[in-house]
CSV table of C-alpha atoms and ligand atoms in Angstrom, one decimal:
chain,number,residue,atom,x,y,z
A,1,HIS,CA,-34.3,7.8,-58.7
A,2,ALA,CA,-36.9,5.1,-60.1
A,3,ASP,CA,-34.1,2.5,-59.5
A,4,ARG,CA,-33.3,3.6,-56.0
A,5,ALA,CA,-37.3,3.7,-55.2
A,6,MET,CA,-37.4,0.1,-56.8
A,7,TYR,CA,-34.3,-0.9,-54.7
A,8,GLU,CA,-35.7,0.3,-51.5
A,9,ALA,CA,-39.1,-1.2,-52.1
A,10,LYS,CA,-37.5,-4.6,-52.9
A,11,GLN,CA,-35.2,-4.4,-49.6
A,12,ARG,CA,-38.3,-3.5,-47.7
A,13,GLY,CA,-40.2,-6.2,-49.5
A,14,ARG,CA,-37.5,-8.6,-48.7
A,15,ASN,CA,-37.3,-8.0,-45.1
A,16,ASN,CA,-41.1,-8.3,-44.6
A,17,PHE,CA,-40.7,-11.3,-46.7
A,18,GLN,CA,-38.2,-12.8,-44.3
A,19,PHE,CA,-40.7,-11.8,-41.4
A,20,PHE,CA,-44.0,-13.2,-42.9
A,21,THR,CA,-42.3,-16.1,-44.6
A,22,GLN,CA,-45.5,-18.2,-44.9
A,23,ALA,CA,-47.9,-15.2,-45.1
A,24,LEU,CA,-46.5,-13.3,-48.0
A,25,THR,CA,-47.3,-14.7,-51.2
A,26,ASP,CA,-45.6,-13.7,-54.3
A,27,GLY,CA,-48.5,-11.8,-55.4
A,28,ALA,CA,-48.5,-9.7,-52.4
A,29,PHE,CA,-44.4,-9.0,-52.9
A,30,GLU,CA,-45.1,-7.6,-56.0
A,31,ARG,CA,-47.7,-5.6,-54.6
A,32,LEU,CA,-45.6,-4.2,-52.1
A,33,VAL,CA,-43.1,-3.4,-54.7
A,34,MET,CA,-45.6,-1.8,-56.9
A,35,GLU,CA,-47.2,0.3,-54.2
A,36,ASN,CA,-43.9,1.7,-53.1
A,37,VAL,CA,-42.8,2.6,-56.3
A,38,LEU,CA,-46.2,3.9,-57.3
A,39,ARG,CA,-46.1,6.3,-54.5
A,40,GLY,CA,-43.1,8.2,-56.4
A,41,ALA,CA,-44.6,8.0,-59.9
A,42,VAL,CA,-46.0,11.3,-60.2
A,43,GLY,CA,-42.9,13.0,-58.6
A,44,ARG,CA,-40.7,11.3,-61.1
A,45,GLY,CA,-42.7,12.4,-64.1
A,46,GLU,CA,-43.7,8.9,-64.8
A,47,LEU,CA,-47.3,9.3,-65.8
A,48,VAL,CA,-48.3,10.1,-69.2
A,49,LEU,CA,-51.7,11.0,-70.9
A,50,HIS,CA,-53.0,9.3,-74.1
A,51,TYR,CA,-55.9,10.8,-76.0
A,52,GLN,CA,-58.7,9.1,-77.7
A,53,PRO,CA,-60.8,11.1,-80.2
A,54,GLN,CA,-64.6,11.5,-79.9
A,55,ILE,CA,-66.4,11.7,-83.2
A,56,ALA,CA,-69.9,13.3,-84.2
A,57,LEU,CA,-71.4,10.2,-85.9
A,58,ALA,CA,-73.7,12.4,-88.1
A,59,SER,CA,-70.6,14.7,-89.5
A,60,GLY,CA,-67.7,12.8,-88.8
A,61,ARG,CA,-66.2,15.9,-87.0
A,62,LEU,CA,-63.7,15.7,-83.9
A,63,MET,CA,-65.7,16.6,-81.0
A,64,GLY,CA,-63.1,16.2,-78.3
A,65,PHE,CA,-60.6,13.9,-76.6
A,66,GLU,CA,-60.8,11.7,-73.6
A,67,ALA,CA,-57.6,11.6,-71.6
A,68,LEU,CA,-56.4,8.3,-70.5
A,69,VAL,CA,-53.6,8.0,-68.0
A,70,ARG,CA,-50.7,5.5,-68.5
A,71,TRP,CA,-47.7,4.9,-66.0
A,72,ASN,CA,-44.5,4.9,-67.9
A,73,HIS,CA,-42.3,2.8,-65.9
A,74,PRO,CA,-38.4,2.7,-66.8
A,75,GLU,CA,-38.6,-1.3,-66.1
A,76,LEU,CA,-42.3,-2.3,-66.2
A,77,GLY,CA,-42.9,-0.3,-69.4
A,78,LEU,CA,-46.4,1.1,-70.1
A,79,VAL,CA,-48.7,0.1,-67.3
A,80,PRO,CA,-52.3,0.5,-68.1
A,81,PRO,CA,-54.8,2.4,-65.7
A,82,GLY,CA,-56.5,-0.7,-64.7
A,83,ARG,CA,-53.3,-2.3,-63.1
A,84,PHE,CA,-52.6,1.0,-61.0
A,85,ILE,CA,-55.6,3.2,-60.6
A,86,PRO,CA,-57.2,0.8,-58.3
A,87,LEU,CA,-54.2,0.4,-56.2
A,88,ALA,CA,-53.8,4.2,-56.1
A,89,GLU,CA,-57.1,4.5,-54.7
A,90,GLU,CA,-56.4,1.8,-52.1
A,91,ILE,CA,-53.1,3.7,-50.7
A,92,GLY,CA,-54.7,7.0,-50.9
A,93,ILE,CA,-52.6,8.7,-53.6
A,94,ILE,CA,-55.5,9.0,-56.2
A,95,GLY,CA,-55.7,12.5,-55.3
A,96,ASP,CA,-52.1,13.4,-56.5
A,97,ILE,CA,-52.7,11.4,-59.7
A,98,GLY,CA,-56.1,12.8,-60.3
A,99,ALA,CA,-54.7,16.3,-59.8
A,100,TRP,CA,-51.8,15.8,-62.2
A,101,VAL,CA,-54.1,14.2,-65.1
A,102,LEU,CA,-56.6,17.3,-64.6
A,103,ARG,CA,-53.7,19.7,-65.0
A,104,ALA,CA,-51.9,18.1,-67.8
A,105,ALA,CA,-55.2,17.6,-69.6
A,106,CYS,CA,-56.2,21.2,-69.4
A,107,ARG,CA,-52.5,22.0,-70.3
A,108,GLN,CA,-52.7,19.9,-73.4
A,109,LEU,CA,-55.9,21.6,-74.4
A,110,ALA,CA,-54.4,25.0,-74.1
A,111,ASP,CA,-51.4,23.8,-76.4
A,112,TRP,CA,-53.4,22.6,-79.0
A,113,ASP,CA,-55.4,26.0,-78.8
A,114,ALA,CA,-52.1,27.7,-79.1
A,115,GLN,CA,-51.1,25.7,-82.2
A,116,GLY,CA,-54.1,26.6,-84.0
A,117,PHE,CA,-55.9,23.1,-83.6
A,118,ALA,CA,-59.6,23.6,-82.8
A,119,VAL,CA,-60.3,20.9,-80.3
A,120,PRO,CA,-63.8,21.8,-78.8
A,121,ARG,CA,-63.5,19.6,-75.6
A,122,MET,CA,-61.4,17.4,-73.2
A,123,GLY,CA,-62.9,14.7,-71.2
A,124,VAL,CA,-61.0,13.5,-67.9
A,125,ASN,CA,-61.9,10.6,-65.8
A,126,LEU,CA,-62.6,11.1,-62.1
A,127,SER,CA,-62.1,8.7,-59.2
A,128,VAL,CA,-64.9,8.4,-56.5
A,129,LYS,CA,-62.2,9.6,-53.9
A,130,GLN,CA,-61.8,12.7,-55.8
A,131,ILE,CA,-65.5,13.3,-55.7
A,132,ASP,CA,-65.4,12.9,-52.0
A,133,ASP,CA,-62.7,15.4,-51.7
A,134,ALA,CA,-63.5,18.6,-50.4
A,135,GLY,CA,-61.1,20.3,-52.7
A,136,LEU,CA,-62.2,19.1,-56.1
A,137,THR,CA,-63.9,22.1,-57.1
A,138,GLU,CA,-61.1,24.4,-56.3
A,139,LEU,CA,-58.8,21.8,-58.1
A,140,VAL,CA,-60.9,21.9,-61.2
A,141,ALA,CA,-61.2,25.8,-61.1
A,142,SER,CA,-57.4,26.3,-60.7
A,143,ALA,CA,-56.7,23.4,-63.4
A,144,LEU,CA,-58.9,25.5,-66.0
A,145,ARG,CA,-57.5,28.9,-64.7
A,146,GLU,CA,-53.8,27.8,-65.0
A,147,ALA,CA,-54.5,26.6,-68.5
A,148,GLY,CA,-56.3,29.8,-69.3
A,149,LEU,CA,-59.1,27.6,-70.7
A,150,GLY,CA,-62.7,29.3,-71.2
A,151,GLU,CA,-65.8,27.5,-70.2
A,152,HIS,CA,-67.5,24.5,-71.4
A,153,ARG,CA,-64.1,22.9,-72.4
A,154,LEU,CA,-63.7,20.4,-69.7
A,155,GLU,CA,-65.9,17.4,-69.3
A,156,LEU,CA,-65.5,15.2,-66.2
A,157,GLU,CA,-66.4,11.4,-66.4
A,158,VAL,CA,-68.1,9.8,-63.6
A,159,THR,CA,-69.4,6.3,-63.3
A,160,GLU,CA,-72.8,5.4,-62.3
A,161,SER,CA,-71.6,3.6,-59.0
A,162,MET,CA,-69.8,6.9,-58.1
A,163,LEU,CA,-73.4,8.7,-58.3
A,164,MET,CA,-75.6,5.8,-56.7
A,165,GLY,CA,-77.3,7.3,-53.6
A,166,VAL,CA,-75.2,10.3,-54.2
A,167,PRO,CA,-74.8,12.0,-50.5
A,168,GLU,CA,-76.0,15.5,-50.4
A,169,THR,CA,-72.3,16.6,-50.1
A,170,ASN,CA,-71.2,15.0,-53.7
A,171,ARG,CA,-74.1,16.6,-55.2
A,172,ALA,CA,-73.3,19.8,-54.1
A,173,ALA,CA,-69.8,19.3,-55.5
A,174,LEU,CA,-71.0,18.3,-58.7
A,175,ASN,CA,-73.2,21.4,-59.0
A,176,ALA,CA,-70.1,23.6,-58.0
A,177,ILE,CA,-68.3,22.0,-60.7
A,178,LYS,CA,-71.1,22.3,-63.3
A,179,SER,CA,-71.2,26.0,-62.3
A,180,LEU,CA,-67.6,26.5,-63.4
A,181,GLY,CA,-69.0,25.6,-66.9
A,182,VAL,CA,-67.7,22.1,-66.9
A,183,GLU,CA,-69.6,19.2,-68.3
A,184,LEU,CA,-70.5,16.1,-66.8
A,185,ALA,CA,-70.6,12.6,-68.5
A,186,VAL,CA,-71.8,9.4,-66.9
A,187,ASP,CA,-69.1,6.8,-67.9
A,188,ASP,CA,-69.8,3.0,-68.6
A,189,PHE,CA,-73.5,3.7,-68.3
A,190,GLY,CA,-75.5,0.6,-68.0
A,191,THR,CA,-73.1,-1.4,-66.1
A,192,GLY,CA,-73.8,-0.1,-62.6
A,193,TYR,CA,-76.4,-1.1,-60.4
A,194,SER,CA,-79.0,1.3,-62.1
A,195,ASN,CA,-81.1,3.4,-59.7
A,196,LEU,CA,-81.8,5.8,-62.2
A,197,ALA,CA,-83.0,8.4,-59.7
A,198,TYR,CA,-79.6,10.3,-59.9
A,199,LEU,CA,-80.5,11.0,-63.6
A,200,LYS,CA,-82.8,13.8,-62.5
A,201,LEU,CA,-80.8,14.9,-59.4
A,202,LEU,CA,-77.6,15.8,-61.1
A,203,PRO,CA,-76.7,18.2,-63.7
A,204,LEU,CA,-75.5,15.9,-66.4
A,205,ASP,CA,-74.6,16.5,-70.1
A,206,ARG,CA,-74.1,13.1,-71.6
A,207,LEU,CA,-74.1,9.5,-71.1
A,208,LYS,CA,-71.4,7.1,-72.2
A,209,ILE,CA,-72.9,3.8,-73.6
A,210,ASP,CA,-70.5,0.9,-72.1
A,211,GLN,CA,-68.5,-0.7,-74.8
A,212,SER,CA,-69.9,-4.2,-73.6
A,213,PHE,CA,-73.2,-3.1,-75.3
A,214,VAL,CA,-71.6,-1.9,-78.4
A,215,ARG,CA,-69.3,-4.9,-78.8
A,216,ASP,CA,-72.1,-7.3,-80.2
A,217,ILE,CA,-74.0,-4.9,-82.1
A,218,GLY,CA,-75.1,-7.0,-85.4
A,219,ARG,CA,-74.9,-10.0,-83.5
A,220,ASP,CA,-76.9,-9.8,-80.1
A,221,GLY,CA,-80.4,-8.3,-80.4
A,222,ASN,CA,-80.6,-7.7,-76.6
A,223,ASP,CA,-77.4,-5.7,-76.8
A,224,GLU,CA,-78.9,-3.6,-79.4
A,225,ALA,CA,-82.1,-3.2,-77.6
A,226,ILE,CA,-80.3,-1.7,-74.5
A,227,VAL,CA,-78.3,0.6,-76.8
A,228,ARG,CA,-81.6,1.8,-78.0
A,229,ALA,CA,-83.1,2.1,-74.8
A,230,ILE,CA,-80.0,4.2,-73.6
A,231,ILE,CA,-80.4,6.5,-76.5
A,232,ALA,CA,-84.0,6.9,-75.9
A,233,LEU,CA,-83.6,7.5,-72.4
A,234,ALA,CA,-80.9,10.0,-72.9
A,235,ARG,CA,-82.7,12.2,-75.5
A,236,SER,CA,-86.0,12.2,-73.4
A,237,LEU,CA,-83.7,13.8,-70.7
A,238,GLY,CA,-82.0,16.2,-73.0
A,239,LEU,CA,-78.5,14.3,-72.7
A,240,GLU,CA,-76.2,13.5,-75.5
A,241,THR,CA,-74.9,9.9,-76.0
A,242,VAL,CA,-71.4,8.9,-76.6
A,243,ALA,CA,-70.7,5.2,-77.7
A,244,GLU,CA,-67.5,3.5,-76.3
A,245,GLY,CA,-65.5,0.8,-77.8
A,246,VAL,CA,-66.8,1.5,-81.6
A,247,GLU,CA,-64.4,-0.9,-83.4
A,248,GLU,CA,-66.3,-1.7,-86.8
A,249,ALA,CA,-68.0,0.4,-89.3
A,250,HIS,CA,-71.2,-1.6,-88.9
A,251,GLN,CA,-71.5,-0.8,-85.3
A,252,ALA,CA,-71.1,3.0,-86.2
A,253,GLU,CA,-73.9,2.9,-88.9
A,254,PHE,CA,-76.2,1.3,-86.4
A,255,LEU,CA,-75.4,4.0,-83.7
A,256,LEU,CA,-76.0,6.7,-86.2
A,257,ARG,CA,-79.3,5.2,-87.4
A,258,GLU,CA,-80.4,4.9,-83.8
A,259,GLY,CA,-79.7,8.6,-83.1
A,260,CYS,CA,-76.3,8.2,-81.1
A,261,ASN,CA,-74.6,11.5,-81.1
A,262,LEU,CA,-70.8,10.7,-80.6
A,263,ALA,CA,-68.5,7.8,-81.1
A,264,GLN,CA,-65.0,6.7,-79.7
A,265,GLY,CA,-63.2,3.5,-80.3
A,266,TYR,CA,-60.5,1.7,-82.3
A,267,LEU,CA,-62.3,2.5,-85.5
A,268,TYR,CA,-61.3,5.9,-85.6
A,269,SER,CA,-58.2,5.6,-83.4
A,270,ARG,CA,-56.8,4.0,-80.5
A,271,PRO,CA,-55.7,6.4,-77.4
A,272,LEU,CA,-52.4,8.0,-78.6
A,273,PRO,CA,-49.8,10.4,-76.9
A,274,ALA,CA,-50.1,14.0,-78.1
A,275,GLU,CA,-47.3,13.9,-80.4
A,276,ALA,CA,-48.4,10.8,-82.3
A,277,LEU,CA,-51.8,12.6,-83.1
A,278,SER,CA,-52.1,14.2,-86.5
A,279,PHE,CA,-54.3,17.2,-87.2
A,280,PRO,CA,-56.6,18.2,-88.5
A,281,MET,CA,-58.4,15.0,-87.9
A,282,CYS,CA,-61.0,13.8,-90.2
A,283,PHE,CA,-63.3,10.7,-90.1
A,284,ARG,CA,-65.6,10.8,-93.0
A,285,ARG,CA,-65.7,7.8,-94.8
A,286,ASP,CA,-67.5,9.0,-98.0
B,1,C2E,P1,-62.9,4.2,-69.5
B,1,C2E,O1,-62.8,5.7,-69.0
B,1,C2E,O2,-64.2,3.6,-69.7
B,1,C2E,O3,-61.8,4.1,-70.9
B,1,C2E,C1,-62.1,3.5,-72.1
B,1,C2E,C2,-61.4,2.3,-72.2
B,1,C2E,O4,-61.7,1.5,-73.2
B,1,C2E,C3,-59.8,2.8,-72.2
B,1,C2E,O5,-59.0,2.0,-71.6
B,1,C2E,C4,-59.6,2.6,-73.8
B,1,C2E,O6,-58.2,2.5,-74.2
B,1,C2E,C5,-60.5,1.4,-74.2
B,1,C2E,N1,-60.7,1.6,-75.4
B,1,C2E,C6,-61.1,2.7,-76.4
B,1,C2E,N2,-61.7,2.3,-77.5
B,1,C2E,C7,-61.7,0.9,-77.3
B,1,C2E,C8,-62.2,-0.2,-78.5
B,1,C2E,O7,-62.5,0.3,-79.6
B,1,C2E,N3,-62.1,-1.3,-77.9
B,1,C2E,C9,-61.6,-1.7,-76.8
B,1,C2E,N4,-61.8,-3.0,-76.4
B,1,C2E,N5,-61.4,-0.8,-76.1
B,1,C2E,C10,-61.3,0.4,-76.1
B,1,C2E,P2,-57.7,2.1,-70.5
B,1,C2E,O8,-57.0,3.4,-71.2
B,1,C2E,O9,-57.0,1.1,-70.3
B,1,C2E,O10,-58.4,2.7,-69.3
B,1,C2E,C11,-59.3,2.0,-68.5
B,1,C2E,C12,-60.2,2.5,-67.5
B,1,C2E,O11,-59.1,3.4,-66.4
B,1,C2E,C13,-60.9,3.8,-68.0
B,1,C2E,O12,-62.1,3.3,-68.6
B,1,C2E,C14,-61.0,4.6,-66.8
B,1,C2E,O13,-62.0,4.0,-66.1
B,1,C2E,C15,-59.7,4.4,-66.0
B,1,C2E,N6,-58.8,5.4,-66.3
B,1,C2E,C16,-58.1,5.9,-67.4
B,1,C2E,N7,-57.5,7.0,-67.1
B,1,C2E,C17,-57.9,7.5,-65.8
B,1,C2E,C18,-57.7,8.8,-65.0
B,1,C2E,O14,-56.8,9.6,-65.5
B,1,C2E,N8,-58.4,8.7,-63.7
B,1,C2E,C19,-59.0,7.6,-63.3
B,1,C2E,N9,-59.4,7.8,-62.1
B,1,C2E,N10,-59.4,6.8,-64.0
B,1,C2E,C20,-58.8,6.4,-65.3
B,2,MG,MG1,-63.9,7.4,-69.4
B,3,MG,MG1,-66.0,3.8,-70.2
B,4,MG,MG1,-64.8,1.3,-68.9
């Protein structure tokens, strides 16, 4: 199947290539192949989720996982989301991918329940195109229902740019999702063009401090000041904070000292397929 799709894509690409000899660069050819093959990826069952734990800094306890999608292509190997999500958004198939991710992540959480592993929460990344989609609330509701999950187990991650100048319709969608008992986190916080007005308009639960501010903790006083300010802002708004990209123990110590609630990063675990995770997870170092 995959081979056939790749073959067809290549054929199509080749014909086009002859036609646009001058215009079509190698990059464009690759892209055309990618695009055509990506269109069938969900149907061929080539998408996989990896899960990265989120840890409560104070107790070391596992508080949840973030689901991160990968495209497992027979020839290309494991393609990271940065290399196909933007393309999927552009060619209008992010809805299918997003729906698959949401269902698969909810199913996984239910599977862990059935196996007796108490995982409190699952975080799923949303694309801006999904927020614009009128069917999002129904999709989320059906994913929860199909997996038989109770309330407050699912968290959706949105980025600041998706919330900037939120149109009334998007705000209504987020409120509807929230009323299903789903939690909302702002991903990569601090990297968007920050009009902070959305923070008071939307029913948010946590801010994820972008890894670019976490990376140089201990080396860059400005980054430390930004991290402190984000934690203070979150606390005064009644939101939790999650530090992304925690790789070193001294970063975790700084974050704990400053009152950050949760951490996620290679220090604890890389994102892993479910079968590679071992429970129970314990991250206490003492
Ligand atoms: P993100 O949501 O901010 O996810 C965090 C990224 O940082 C992940 O990259 C993760 O593997 C990586 N990471 C985690 N810990 C560390 C660390 O300690 N150090 C470093 N250097 N990196 C770390 P990944 O999996 O390649 O995902 C990249 C982005 O792709 C995500 O950023 C998210 O925006 C997007 N993405 C992933 N899965 C999905 C999805 O299902 N739907 C949508 N729409 N976007 C997704
Ligand atoms: Mg995320
Ligand atoms: Mg992030
Ligand atoms: Mg990011």
